DNA sequence: GATGAATGAGCCTTCATTCAT
DNA sequence: GATGAATGAAGGCTCATTCAT
C-alpha cells in the first residue's frame, strides 16, 4: 500500500485517464508538483521545472500559458477528479447501509482516506499553501468541495444524528473535526518525518469518541 | 482582550518590551507581518513594506540585513517570547492543582488559547506557511516548541493519565489532537470568513470526549 | 483592374509567372505580405504566418531558410519584376511620341501608376518601412530602382526639358517630387482611411503646374 | 544652423523645459531615440538602450513602466510640445499680414520648417515608422495634429484662397502636398545620404507653382 | 514534402539590495 | 539615521528555428 510519495498514484491515474496529455507534459506536471511541494510555488523557477522534467524551458509553456496556469494544471485534476471520486467512493461504501454505526462510518472514512492523504501529501501541501494566499484558488476550492460534502457526507451525518449515533452539531463543524484531525497527520509528517507509527486506529478512536452524543 | 486582527496585542507587547527597537523599525515589522499574512512572504516586495510602514526602502535594511532576516525578525519574537510565555502561563494555571480533571485542563487550554490563536492568526498563518518550506524555520520551531511542550504540557498529561482521567496515548499524539483541533479554527476562518459562531464550547467538548479513557 | 487590397494582382501575376513556386509557398508569401503590412515585420510571428497560410510552421521554412529570407521573398519579386515592368511599360507609352507635352507625360505616369500604388499599398508600406531600417534592403532598392529611373524616366525628362516643357531641375529632384507626391496618397490612405475621393486629377494638376518652367 | 543630427535641439529643449526629468532619464530618452531611429523600435533591446545611456537596465524602468511607455516618452514631447509650438510659431509669422502672398506663406513654412524637419529627422522617422503599425499612436497623432492644422494653417489657406492667391482645393489636400513635399526631403536624405544641396528654394518654387490658381 | 512538438537563446521586466547624499 | 535613485542578477516568457516522424 506504500506508494511513491512524490507523485501519487491518483495523480498518475488522472494523467493516464487524460490520455491526451503527451508524456513530456506529464513530466512537466510531475516535476512541477514535486518542486512546488518541496520548495513552494514562488521559489520554484521554470528552469528548475524544465531540468527536473528533462525538457527545455520552452516546452513547459506549450500547454500552460504561464506559471500560474501550470499551478492550476497541477491542482485542477485533484479538485475536479480525485477529490470527487474519493468522496463519492466513500458515499457508495456507506449509503447503502441503513443501520450504519458511528464507528463504521468513521472507520470507512479514516481507514483508506488516511492512506490517501499521506499518498497525496505533496499535492495537498501545495493546495493548502496556495489556497491561503490565492483568492481564485480558494473560491474554486470552496465551489468544488462544498457541494461535494453537502451532497455526499452531510446526508450520512444527518442520518446518524437521527439515529442517535452522532452528537447534534452542525454538519460543517463535524466535518471540520473529522477532516481537521486527519490533516494533523500531514502536519505531523512534516514536523516528525521519522515517525512511521500507524495512526489510523488512534485517529478513529479519537474522532469516534469526540463525536459521540453526550 | 482587545482584538486587532492585523497586529496582535502580544506582538505589540513584545516589541514594546524590546525597548531598543526604534519606532520606524517597529512599523516595518508590523507592515511586514500584515503583508506577509495577506499575500505571503514571496509575493510581498520590500517596496510594499516600506510604503505601508511609511519609511523609505533603504530604512527597511537598517536593522534587517535582508528580507529573510526580516521574516525572522517577524517570527522570532513569537517563537522566543510569545509562545513560551503562553505555555508557561498555562502551566501555572494548572500545575498547582493535584486533582485536575480532564475537563479543567482542556478548558484551561482552549478557552483563552483559542482567543489567542484568532488574535495571532496572521502571525500563525505566516509561521505555518513558511515552516512548510523553510528547513531552518522548521528546525528552529521544533527546537523551541518541542521542549516547551515536553516541560510544561507533557507532565500534566502524564499526571492525568496516571489519575485515569486521560486516554493512554503517547503525549505527542494527545498534543497533536489538541493543538490540531484548535488550529482547524484558523482554517475555518480562512475558508468561511463570515462565520463568527463561538466555537470554544464545542471544541472543548470534542477534545474532552475524544481524549477520555476507553 | 480588379482590386484586392490584401494581395495585389501584380503580386499574384509574379507568383504565377514563377511557375516553380508551389501553391503552399505562395500561400505563405501572401500571408506574410498581408501580416507584415498590417502589423509590421517584427510584430509578425512565423506561427501567425503559418496559421493564415493554412500550413504548418515547418513548411514556412521549406523554401525560406529564415524569416529574413521570407521578407526578401515577399519584396524581391516586387523589386525585380513588378517595378521594372511598370517603368518599362510607362516608357513604351511615352518614348515613341516625339512631341510629348508635360501634361501627357504626367498623366501617363499618374493615371495608372496611382491605381498601382493603391493596389500595391500593402507591399509598398512594407518596403518603405523596412527600407528605413535595413541597409541591405536599402542598397538593393537603390541598385534596382536607380538605373531603372535613369534609363527609362530620365531620358524622357531630358527631352521635355529640351523642349521647354519642363523646369530645368536635376532629374533626381523632379523624380523626387513626382513620386513623392504620389506617395502622399498612400500616407493619406493610412491617416484618413475613410476618404475615397479620386485624387488623380488634382495630383496631376499639382505636379504639372509645379514642374512647369518658370 | 547645422545641429547634432542624432539628438535634436528641439528634443533637448523639451527635456530642459521639463526640468523635472533627472539627467539619467534624459540619457535614457536620448539613447532610445537614437537607437529607435537607427534600428527601429522592435530591433532595439533595453540592454542596448541602457548601455548607450550609460545606466543599468533597471534604470530604464524607473520612469517608464515598459518599453512601450518608453516609446511614448520619446514621442510624446514631440507631439504635445514641439509640433504645437512649431505650428503656432508659423501662425504668428503669417497671421498678422492681411495681404500675404502665396510665395510669402510658402516661404515662411518651408524655409525654417525644412531645417526643422532635417534636424528632427530621427524623431520623425521613428514617429512615421511606428504610426504605420500602432493604432494608438496613429489616433493620438490625428487627435493632436488635426486640430492644430485646422486652427492655425487652414484659416490662412482660406484667406489666400479668398484673395485668389491659392488654388481652390480642400485645405486637407493642400496641406497634404505642402507637408508631403517637404517630407520627401527626409526620404531623399535616407536614400541619398551624401547629397547636401540646399533644397529649400526648389521646394518653395515647386509648391508655389503647384498651388497657384489655374 | 509536410508536420508540429521541441528547443533554447535572448528578450523584457522585477525586485532585493546598495550607497551617495 | 533616513532617503530613494540606481543597480544588476535572475526570472518568466516568446518565438525563430530544427528535426524526428
PDB file of C-alpha atoms in Angstrom, chain C residues 36-40 42-43 125 128-134 138 141-142 167 169-170 172-173 176-182 184-185 188 190-193 195 197-199 201-203 205-214, chain D residues 36-40 42-43 125 128-134 138 141-142 167 169-170 172-173 176-182 184-185 188 190-193 195 197-199 201-203 205-214:
ATOM      1  CA  UNK C  36       3.767  42.342 -42.487  1.00  0.00           C
ATOM      2  CA  UNK C  37       1.675  45.180 -43.875  1.00  0.00           C
ATOM      3  CA  UNK C  38      -0.837  45.069 -41.057  1.00  0.00           C
ATOM      4  CA  UNK C  39       1.439  44.533 -38.092  1.00  0.00           C
ATOM      5  CA  UNK C  40       4.956  45.122 -39.295  1.00  0.00           C
ATOM      6  CA  UNK C  42       8.858  42.377 -36.344  1.00  0.00           C
ATOM      7  CA  UNK C  43       5.437  42.035 -34.810  1.00  0.00           C
ATOM      8  CA  UNK C 125       4.209  50.052 -46.973  1.00  0.00           C
ATOM      9  CA  UNK C 128       9.162  51.647 -47.135  1.00  0.00           C
ATOM     10  CA  UNK C 129       9.009  50.632 -43.528  1.00  0.00           C
ATOM     11  CA  UNK C 130      11.779  48.094 -43.773  1.00  0.00           C
ATOM     12  CA  UNK C 131      13.996  50.131 -46.086  1.00  0.00           C
ATOM     13  CA  UNK C 132      14.247  52.723 -43.355  1.00  0.00           C
ATOM     14  CA  UNK C 133      15.952  50.236 -41.082  1.00  0.00           C
ATOM     15  CA  UNK C 134      17.652  47.599 -43.217  1.00  0.00           C
ATOM     16  CA  UNK C 138      18.047  49.974 -48.956  1.00  0.00           C
ATOM     17  CA  UNK C 141      16.440  49.113 -53.703  1.00  0.00           C
ATOM     18  CA  UNK C 142      18.817  51.813 -54.841  1.00  0.00           C
ATOM     19  CA  UNK C 167      11.510  73.200 -65.423  1.00  0.00           C
ATOM     20  CA  UNK C 169      15.944  70.991 -62.310  1.00  0.00           C
ATOM     21  CA  UNK C 170      18.069  67.903 -61.864  1.00  0.00           C
ATOM     22  CA  UNK C 172      16.524  63.275 -59.427  1.00  0.00           C
ATOM     23  CA  UNK C 173      14.744  66.272 -57.982  1.00  0.00           C
ATOM     24  CA  UNK C 176      11.509  63.117 -56.086  1.00  0.00           C
ATOM     25  CA  UNK C 177       8.583  65.483 -56.487  1.00  0.00           C
ATOM     26  CA  UNK C 178       6.615  63.279 -58.828  1.00  0.00           C
ATOM     27  CA  UNK C 179       6.997  60.074 -56.887  1.00  0.00           C
ATOM     28  CA  UNK C 180       6.809  61.791 -53.526  1.00  0.00           C
ATOM     29  CA  UNK C 181       3.543  63.487 -54.348  1.00  0.00           C
ATOM     30  CA  UNK C 182       2.051  60.199 -55.429  1.00  0.00           C
ATOM     31  CA  UNK C 184       1.463  61.140 -50.158  1.00  0.00           C
ATOM     32  CA  UNK C 185      -1.665  59.388 -51.322  1.00  0.00           C
ATOM     33  CA  UNK C 188      -3.324  59.902 -46.724  1.00  0.00           C
ATOM     34  CA  UNK C 190      -3.364  55.459 -43.731  1.00  0.00           C
ATOM     35  CA  UNK C 191      -4.317  58.603 -41.850  1.00  0.00           C
ATOM     36  CA  UNK C 192      -7.748  59.169 -43.393  1.00  0.00           C
ATOM     37  CA  UNK C 193      -8.870  55.672 -44.340  1.00  0.00           C
ATOM     38  CA  UNK C 195     -11.595  59.239 -47.597  1.00  0.00           C
ATOM     39  CA  UNK C 197     -12.188  60.870 -53.284  1.00  0.00           C
ATOM     40  CA  UNK C 198     -10.495  60.396 -56.642  1.00  0.00           C
ATOM     41  CA  UNK C 199      -7.285  62.237 -56.323  1.00  0.00           C
ATOM     42  CA  UNK C 201      -6.796  64.907 -61.432  1.00  0.00           C
ATOM     43  CA  UNK C 202      -5.719  67.067 -58.532  1.00  0.00           C
ATOM     44  CA  UNK C 203      -2.393  65.320 -58.255  1.00  0.00           C
ATOM     45  CA  UNK C 205      -2.581  69.321 -61.833  1.00  0.00           C
ATOM     46  CA  UNK C 206      -0.355  69.926 -58.820  1.00  0.00           C
ATOM     47  CA  UNK C 207       2.648  68.177 -60.289  1.00  0.00           C
ATOM     48  CA  UNK C 208       2.098  69.605 -63.716  1.00  0.00           C
ATOM     49  CA  UNK C 209       1.984  73.162 -62.508  1.00  0.00           C
ATOM     50  CA  UNK C 210       4.780  72.599 -60.038  1.00  0.00           C
ATOM     51  CA  UNK C 211       7.087  71.310 -62.731  1.00  0.00           C
ATOM     52  CA  UNK C 212       6.270  73.947 -65.322  1.00  0.00           C
ATOM     53  CA  UNK C 213       9.201  76.078 -66.438  1.00  0.00           C
ATOM     54  CA  UNK C 214       9.336  79.497 -64.843  1.00  0.00           C
TER      55      UNK C 214
ATOM     56  CA  UNK D  36      14.924  53.591 -32.353  1.00  0.00           C
ATOM     57  CA  UNK D  37      15.782  55.799 -35.322  1.00  0.00           C
ATOM     58  CA  UNK D  38      18.779  53.730 -36.352  1.00  0.00           C
ATOM     59  CA  UNK D  39      17.446  50.227 -35.828  1.00  0.00           C
ATOM     60  CA  UNK D  40      13.731  50.560 -35.292  1.00  0.00           C
ATOM     61  CA  UNK D  42      11.496  46.383 -32.262  1.00  0.00           C
ATOM     62  CA  UNK D  43      15.122  45.736 -33.040  1.00  0.00           C
ATOM     63  CA  UNK D 125      11.383  58.725 -38.777  1.00  0.00           C
ATOM     64  CA  UNK D 128       6.277  57.779 -39.071  1.00  0.00           C
ATOM     65  CA  UNK D 129       7.506  54.216 -38.798  1.00  0.00           C
ATOM     66  CA  UNK D 130       5.568  53.429 -35.674  1.00  0.00           C
ATOM     67  CA  UNK D 131       2.430  55.300 -36.683  1.00  0.00           C
ATOM     68  CA  UNK D 132       2.064  52.918 -39.579  1.00  0.00           C
ATOM     69  CA  UNK D 133       1.690  49.986 -37.220  1.00  0.00           C
ATOM     70  CA  UNK D 134       0.340  51.260 -33.908  1.00  0.00           C
ATOM     71  CA  UNK D 138      -1.963  56.930 -35.082  1.00  0.00           C
ATOM     72  CA  UNK D 141      -1.302  61.814 -33.783  1.00  0.00           C
ATOM     73  CA  UNK D 142      -4.507  62.574 -35.618  1.00  0.00           C
ATOM     74  CA  UNK D 167      -5.887  77.163 -55.964  1.00  0.00           C
ATOM     75  CA  UNK D 169      -8.742  72.754 -53.373  1.00  0.00           C
ATOM     76  CA  UNK D 170      -9.775  71.397 -49.988  1.00  0.00           C
ATOM     77  CA  UNK D 172      -6.531  68.948 -46.364  1.00  0.00           C
ATOM     78  CA  UNK D 173      -5.332  68.353 -49.904  1.00  0.00           C
ATOM     79  CA  UNK D 176      -1.026  67.048 -47.997  1.00  0.00           C
ATOM     80  CA  UNK D 177       1.000  68.474 -50.877  1.00  0.00           C
ATOM     81  CA  UNK D 178       2.884  71.002 -48.810  1.00  0.00           C
ATOM     82  CA  UNK D 179       3.821  68.698 -45.980  1.00  0.00           C
ATOM     83  CA  UNK D 180       4.302  65.721 -48.255  1.00  0.00           C
ATOM     84  CA  UNK D 181       6.722  67.543 -50.481  1.00  0.00           C
ATOM     85  CA  UNK D 182       8.757  68.627 -47.503  1.00  0.00           C
ATOM     86  CA  UNK D 184      10.249  63.842 -49.476  1.00  0.00           C
ATOM     87  CA  UNK D 185      13.393  65.600 -48.318  1.00  0.00           C
ATOM     88  CA  UNK D 188      15.841  61.710 -50.017  1.00  0.00           C
ATOM     89  CA  UNK D 190      17.747  58.382 -46.281  1.00  0.00           C
ATOM     90  CA  UNK D 191      18.240  57.196 -49.838  1.00  0.00           C
ATOM     91  CA  UNK D 192      20.932  59.659 -50.904  1.00  0.00           C
ATOM     92  CA  UNK D 193      22.716  60.476 -47.653  1.00  0.00           C
ATOM     93  CA  UNK D 195      23.565  64.732 -51.099  1.00  0.00           C
ATOM     94  CA  UNK D 197      22.403  70.504 -51.786  1.00  0.00           C
ATOM     95  CA  UNK D 198      20.149  73.180 -50.335  1.00  0.00           C
ATOM     96  CA  UNK D 199      16.734  72.209 -51.458  1.00  0.00           C
ATOM     97  CA  UNK D 201      14.400  77.259 -52.984  1.00  0.00           C
ATOM     98  CA  UNK D 202      13.475  74.440 -55.318  1.00  0.00           C
ATOM     99  CA  UNK D 203      10.888  73.100 -52.938  1.00  0.00           C
ATOM    100  CA  UNK D 205       9.161  77.018 -56.154  1.00  0.00           C
ATOM    101  CA  UNK D 206       7.608  73.608 -56.760  1.00  0.00           C
ATOM    102  CA  UNK D 207       4.946  74.022 -54.138  1.00  0.00           C
ATOM    103  CA  UNK D 208       4.286  77.617 -55.012  1.00  0.00           C
ATOM    104  CA  UNK D 209       3.702  76.886 -58.659  1.00  0.00           C
ATOM    105  CA  UNK D 210       1.806  73.720 -57.942  1.00  0.00           C
ATOM    106  CA  UNK D 211      -0.632  75.523 -55.688  1.00  0.00           C
ATOM    107  CA  UNK D 212      -1.163  78.524 -57.929  1.00  0.00           C
ATOM    108  CA  UNK D 213      -4.733  79.057 -59.082  1.00  0.00           C
ATOM    109  CA  UNK D 214      -5.417  77.864 -62.576  1.00  0.00           C
TER     110      UNK D 214
END
